Coordinates of C-alpha atoms and ligand atoms in Angstrom, one line a residue:
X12 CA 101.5 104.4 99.4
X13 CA 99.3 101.1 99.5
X14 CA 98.0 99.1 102.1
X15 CA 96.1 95.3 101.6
X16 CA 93.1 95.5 103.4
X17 CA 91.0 93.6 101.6
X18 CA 91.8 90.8 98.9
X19 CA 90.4 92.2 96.2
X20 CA 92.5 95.6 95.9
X21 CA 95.3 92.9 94.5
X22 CA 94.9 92.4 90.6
X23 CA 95.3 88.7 89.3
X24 CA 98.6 90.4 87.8
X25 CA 99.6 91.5 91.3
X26 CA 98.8 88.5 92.7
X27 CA 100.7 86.1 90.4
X28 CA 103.5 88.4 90.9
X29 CA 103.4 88.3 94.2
X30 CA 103.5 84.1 94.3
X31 CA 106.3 84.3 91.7
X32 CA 108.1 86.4 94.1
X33 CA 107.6 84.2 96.8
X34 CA 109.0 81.4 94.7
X35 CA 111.8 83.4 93.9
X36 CA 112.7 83.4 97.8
X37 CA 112.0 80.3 97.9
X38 CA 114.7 79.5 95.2
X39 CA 116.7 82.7 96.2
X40 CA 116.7 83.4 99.9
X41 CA 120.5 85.0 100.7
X42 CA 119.1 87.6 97.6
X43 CA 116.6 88.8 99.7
X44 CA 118.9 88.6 102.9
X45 CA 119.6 92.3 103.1
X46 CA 117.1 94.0 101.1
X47 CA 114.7 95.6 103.9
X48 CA 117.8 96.3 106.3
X49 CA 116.9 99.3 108.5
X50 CA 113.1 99.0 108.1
X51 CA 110.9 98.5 110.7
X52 CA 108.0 95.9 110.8
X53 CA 105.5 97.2 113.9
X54 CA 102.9 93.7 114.5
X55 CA 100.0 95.1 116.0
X56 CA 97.9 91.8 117.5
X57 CA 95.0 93.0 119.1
X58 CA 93.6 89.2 119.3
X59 CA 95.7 85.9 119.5
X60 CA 98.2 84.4 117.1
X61 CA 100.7 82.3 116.8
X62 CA 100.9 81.9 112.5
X63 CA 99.9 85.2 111.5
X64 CA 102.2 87.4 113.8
X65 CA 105.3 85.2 114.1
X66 CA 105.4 84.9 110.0
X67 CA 105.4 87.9 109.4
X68 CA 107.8 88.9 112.2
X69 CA 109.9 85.8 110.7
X70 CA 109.3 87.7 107.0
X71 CA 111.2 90.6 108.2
X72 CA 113.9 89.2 109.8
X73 CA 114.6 87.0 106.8
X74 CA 114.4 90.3 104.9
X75 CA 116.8 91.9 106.9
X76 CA 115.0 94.2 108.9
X77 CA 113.1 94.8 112.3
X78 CA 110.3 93.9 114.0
X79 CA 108.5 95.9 117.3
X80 CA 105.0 95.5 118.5
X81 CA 102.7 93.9 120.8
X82 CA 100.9 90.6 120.7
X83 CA 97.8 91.4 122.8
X84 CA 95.1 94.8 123.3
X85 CA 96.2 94.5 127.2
X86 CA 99.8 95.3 127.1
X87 CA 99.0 98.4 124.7
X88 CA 97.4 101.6 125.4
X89 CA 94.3 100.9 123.5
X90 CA 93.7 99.0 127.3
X91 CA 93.1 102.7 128.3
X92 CA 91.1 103.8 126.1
X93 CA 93.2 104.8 123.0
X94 CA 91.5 104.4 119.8
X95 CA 92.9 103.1 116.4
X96 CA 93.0 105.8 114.7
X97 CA 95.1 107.5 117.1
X98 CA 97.4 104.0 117.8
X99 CA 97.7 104.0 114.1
X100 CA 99.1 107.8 113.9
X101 CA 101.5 107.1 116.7
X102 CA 102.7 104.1 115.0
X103 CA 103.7 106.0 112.0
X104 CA 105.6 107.5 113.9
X105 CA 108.3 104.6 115.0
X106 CA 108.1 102.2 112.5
X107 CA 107.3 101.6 107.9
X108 CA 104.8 99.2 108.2
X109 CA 101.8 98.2 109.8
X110 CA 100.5 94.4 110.1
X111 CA 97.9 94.8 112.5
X112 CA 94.9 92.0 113.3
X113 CA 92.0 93.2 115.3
X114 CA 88.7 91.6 116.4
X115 CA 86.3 94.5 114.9
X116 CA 85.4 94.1 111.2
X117 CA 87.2 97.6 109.7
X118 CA 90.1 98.5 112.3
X119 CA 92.8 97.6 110.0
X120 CA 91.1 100.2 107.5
X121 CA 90.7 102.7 110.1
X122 CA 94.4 102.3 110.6
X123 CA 95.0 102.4 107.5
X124 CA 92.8 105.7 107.1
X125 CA 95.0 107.7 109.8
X126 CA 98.3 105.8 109.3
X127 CA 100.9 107.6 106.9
X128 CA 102.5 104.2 106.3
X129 CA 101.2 101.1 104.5
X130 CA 98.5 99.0 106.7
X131 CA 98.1 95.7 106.3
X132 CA 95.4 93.5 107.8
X133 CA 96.1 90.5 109.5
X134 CA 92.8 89.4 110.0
X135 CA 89.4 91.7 111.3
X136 CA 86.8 90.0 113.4
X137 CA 84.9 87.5 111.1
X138 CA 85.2 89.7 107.7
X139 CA 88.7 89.2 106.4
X140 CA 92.2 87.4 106.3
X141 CA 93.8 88.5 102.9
X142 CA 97.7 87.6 103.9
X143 CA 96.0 84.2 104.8
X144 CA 94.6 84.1 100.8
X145 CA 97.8 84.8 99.6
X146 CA 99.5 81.3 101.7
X147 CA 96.6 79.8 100.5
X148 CA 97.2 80.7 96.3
X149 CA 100.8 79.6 96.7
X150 CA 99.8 76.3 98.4
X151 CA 97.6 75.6 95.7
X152 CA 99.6 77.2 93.4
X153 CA 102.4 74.9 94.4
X154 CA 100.0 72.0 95.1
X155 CA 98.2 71.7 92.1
X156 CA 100.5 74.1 89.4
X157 CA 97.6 76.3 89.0
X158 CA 94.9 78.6 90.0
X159 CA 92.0 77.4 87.7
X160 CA 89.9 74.7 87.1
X161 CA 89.5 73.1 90.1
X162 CA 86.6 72.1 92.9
X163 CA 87.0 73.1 96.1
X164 CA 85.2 72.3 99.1
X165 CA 84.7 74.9 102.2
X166 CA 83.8 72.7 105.6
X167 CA 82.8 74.4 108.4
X168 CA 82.1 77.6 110.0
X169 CA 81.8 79.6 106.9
X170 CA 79.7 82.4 108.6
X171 CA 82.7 83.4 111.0
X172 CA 85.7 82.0 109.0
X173 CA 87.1 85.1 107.6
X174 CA 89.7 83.1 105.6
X175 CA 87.4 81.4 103.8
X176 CA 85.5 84.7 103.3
X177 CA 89.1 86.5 101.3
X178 CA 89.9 82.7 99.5
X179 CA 86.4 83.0 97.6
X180 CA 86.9 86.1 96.7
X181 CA 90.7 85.7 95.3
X182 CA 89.9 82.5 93.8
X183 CA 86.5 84.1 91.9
X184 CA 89.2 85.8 89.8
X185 CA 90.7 82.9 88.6
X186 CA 89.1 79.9 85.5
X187 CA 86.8 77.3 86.0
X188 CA 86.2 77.1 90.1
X189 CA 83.9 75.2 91.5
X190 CA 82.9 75.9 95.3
X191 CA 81.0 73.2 97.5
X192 CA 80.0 75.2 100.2
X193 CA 79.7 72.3 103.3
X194 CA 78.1 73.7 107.0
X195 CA 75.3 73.4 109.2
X196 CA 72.5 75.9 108.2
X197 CA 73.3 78.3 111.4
X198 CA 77.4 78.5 110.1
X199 CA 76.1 79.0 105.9
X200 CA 78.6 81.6 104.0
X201 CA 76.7 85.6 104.6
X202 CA 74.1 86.1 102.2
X203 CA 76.7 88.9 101.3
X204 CA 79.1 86.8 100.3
X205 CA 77.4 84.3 98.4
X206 CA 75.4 87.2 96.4
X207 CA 78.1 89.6 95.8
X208 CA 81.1 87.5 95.0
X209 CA 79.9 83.7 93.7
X210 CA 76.6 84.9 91.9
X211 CA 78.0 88.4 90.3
X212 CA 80.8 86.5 88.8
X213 CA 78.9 83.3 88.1
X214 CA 80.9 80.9 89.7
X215 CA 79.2 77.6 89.9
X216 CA 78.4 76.6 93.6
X217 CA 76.3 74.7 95.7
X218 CA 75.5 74.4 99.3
X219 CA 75.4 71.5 102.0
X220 CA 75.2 69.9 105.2
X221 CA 77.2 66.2 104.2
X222 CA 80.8 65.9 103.5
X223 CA 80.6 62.4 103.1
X224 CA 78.2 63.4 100.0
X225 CA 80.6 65.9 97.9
X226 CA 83.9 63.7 98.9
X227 CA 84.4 62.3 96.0
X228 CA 84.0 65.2 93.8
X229 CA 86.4 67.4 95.5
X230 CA 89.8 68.5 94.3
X231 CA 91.0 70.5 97.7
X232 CA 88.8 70.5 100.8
X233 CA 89.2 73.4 103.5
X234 CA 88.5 72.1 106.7
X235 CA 88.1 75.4 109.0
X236 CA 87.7 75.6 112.6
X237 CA 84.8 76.8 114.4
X238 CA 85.1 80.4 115.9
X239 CA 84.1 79.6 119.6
X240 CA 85.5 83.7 120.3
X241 CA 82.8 84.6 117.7
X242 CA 80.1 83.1 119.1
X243 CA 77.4 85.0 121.4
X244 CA 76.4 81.7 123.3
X245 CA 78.6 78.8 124.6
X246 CA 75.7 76.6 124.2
X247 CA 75.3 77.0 120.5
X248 CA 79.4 77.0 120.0
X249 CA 79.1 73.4 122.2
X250 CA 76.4 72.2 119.9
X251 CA 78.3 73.2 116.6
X252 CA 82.1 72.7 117.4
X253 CA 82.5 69.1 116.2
X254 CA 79.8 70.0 113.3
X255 CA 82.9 68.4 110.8
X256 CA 85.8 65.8 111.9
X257 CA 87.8 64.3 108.9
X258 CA 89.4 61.1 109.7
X259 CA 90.9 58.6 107.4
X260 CA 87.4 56.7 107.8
X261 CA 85.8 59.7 106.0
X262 CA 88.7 60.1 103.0
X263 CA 88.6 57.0 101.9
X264 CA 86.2 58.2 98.9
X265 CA 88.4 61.2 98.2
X266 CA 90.4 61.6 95.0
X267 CA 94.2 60.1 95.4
X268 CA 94.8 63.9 94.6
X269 CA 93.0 65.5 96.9
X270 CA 94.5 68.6 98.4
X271 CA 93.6 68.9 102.1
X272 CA 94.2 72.4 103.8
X273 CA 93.2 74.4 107.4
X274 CA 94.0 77.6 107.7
X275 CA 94.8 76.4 111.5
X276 CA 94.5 76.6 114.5
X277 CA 92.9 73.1 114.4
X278 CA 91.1 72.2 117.9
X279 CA 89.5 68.7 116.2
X280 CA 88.4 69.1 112.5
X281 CA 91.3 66.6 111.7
X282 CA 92.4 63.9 112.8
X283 CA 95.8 63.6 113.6
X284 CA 95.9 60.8 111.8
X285 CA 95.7 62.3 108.6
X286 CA 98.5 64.5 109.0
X287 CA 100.9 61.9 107.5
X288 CA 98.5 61.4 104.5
X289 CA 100.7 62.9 101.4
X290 CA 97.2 64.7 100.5
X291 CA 97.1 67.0 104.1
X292 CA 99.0 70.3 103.3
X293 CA 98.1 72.3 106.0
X294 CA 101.8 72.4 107.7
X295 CA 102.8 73.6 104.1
X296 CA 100.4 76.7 104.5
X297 CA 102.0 77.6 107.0
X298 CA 105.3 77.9 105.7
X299 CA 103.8 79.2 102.3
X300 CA 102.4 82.4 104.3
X301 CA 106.1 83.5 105.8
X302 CA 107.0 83.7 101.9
X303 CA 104.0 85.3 100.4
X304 CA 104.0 87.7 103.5
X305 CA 108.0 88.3 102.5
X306 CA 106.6 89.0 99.2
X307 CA 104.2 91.5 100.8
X308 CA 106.4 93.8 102.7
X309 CA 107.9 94.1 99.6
X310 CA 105.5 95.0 97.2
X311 CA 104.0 97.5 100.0
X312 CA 107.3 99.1 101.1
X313 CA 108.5 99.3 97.2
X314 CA 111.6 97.9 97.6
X315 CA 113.0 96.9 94.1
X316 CA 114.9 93.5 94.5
X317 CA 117.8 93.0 91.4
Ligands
LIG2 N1 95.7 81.1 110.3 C1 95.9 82.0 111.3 O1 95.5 83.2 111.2 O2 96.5 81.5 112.4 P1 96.8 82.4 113.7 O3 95.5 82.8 114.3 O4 97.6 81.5 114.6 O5 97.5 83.6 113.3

């Protein structure tokens, strides 16, 4: 039995099996109509979603099977006092799989640690957002036609932004990358990051403050949000929040082929303005991650699709 934690306990193989999956549903979707029929999805959301949970709880029905859970901590007995490890034995008990987001860094693998069914993380505090990588490969993927060779540009809050924490990482497996790391100094990548994923597998990188300098270098730029829930002080969230705004001002030195992507929730990083512009695929993210998530529960549950 295996759960996704963390990014990086996917092999490249795995992962370009898992998009080609998702492609094939894509292609294929009354195939996969049936196939998880009396399984049960349990969506355990100790922090707000609207992408994350209601994909995946879209994945399963489109797979055929159920959904239970809860969407927030305070409707849950972890409101008094429960811990996860216990939450995750008692889940075993109702349901096949786990997706479970959590603000602490580690719950999901805790769960995962006391859980005798698959785990998988829908996000932990400011560490980690691996289903999140895998809508972001097949939006490149599907976007570009490949996984290599490319420059891409993180904007933003790169300290907190777990999704840009689990894309580095994915995409340091794959030819050629370039990575334009683009924040204020307080909201730089961890030092953990940085050392342990771009330096050990010298990928080329460099870090700044200016979008407006690296623009026209960029194949795909990641706008991410600033984590205001993250933050210990309002003051310095205030400060920070509107660190980044693209606007069609700001693209007009861009390359015609740019690929523009946000994890979302946006508050103001883009313009609205830009969401017509052929290059913003953020909208297609989110469809890409109900497909890749499909592809998931699949892989994780072992069911063998003919
Ligand atoms: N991208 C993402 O995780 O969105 P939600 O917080 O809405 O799930």
């Amino acid at each position: 039995m295996r759960s996704l934690i963390d990014i990086l306990e996917l092999t490249t193989k795995e992962l370009d099996e898992l998009i080609a999956v998702a492609e094939d549903i894509i292609a294929n979707p009354a195939k996969y109509a049936e196939v998880c029929k009396g399984k049960k999805l349990a969506t355990l959301f100790f922090e707000p979603s609207t992408r994350t949970r209601l994909s995946f709880e879209a994945a399963m029905y489109e797979l055929g099977g159920n959904v239970l859970g809860f969407s927030e901590a305070n409707s849950s007995s972890a409101a008094k006092g429960e811990s996860v490890a216990d939450t995750a034995k008692t889940i075993s008990c109702y349901a096949d799989i786990i997706a479970m987001r959590h603000p602490k860094e580690g719950a999901p693998l805790v769960a995962s640690m006391n859980a005798s069914i698959p785990v998988i993380n829908a996000g932990d505090g400011g560490h980690n957002h691996p289903t999140q990588t895998l809508a972001d490969l097949l939006t490149i993927k599907r976007e570009k036609g490949s996984l290599s060779g490319y420059t891409i540009g993180f904007c933003g809050d790169l300290k907190f932004g777990r999704t840009v924490h689990s894309l580095i990482a994915a995409l340091s497996r794959y030819e050629n990358i370039k990575v334009v790391l683009i924040s204020p100094d307080e909201l730089k990548l961890p030092d953990y990051i940085r050392k342990d994923i771009l330096e050990k597998n010298n990928i080329e990188f460099i870090q700044t403050e200016s979008l407006e300098s690296v623009m026209p270098e960029l194949d795909i730029l990641y706008m991410t949000r600033v984590q205001r829930e993250r933050f210990f002080n309002e003051a310095d969230y205030i400060r920070l929040k509107d660190s980044y705004i693209l606007t069609p001002k700001k693209l007009e030195t861009a390359k015609g082929s740019l690929t523009i992507m946000h994890p979302l929730p946006r508050v103001n990083e883009i313009s609205v303005a830009i969401d017509s512009d052929p290059r913003a695929a953020y909208f297609k993210q989110v469809l890409n991650g109900k497909y890749m998530r499909m592809a998931l529960i699949l892989k994780l549950l072992e069911v063998e699709v003919k």
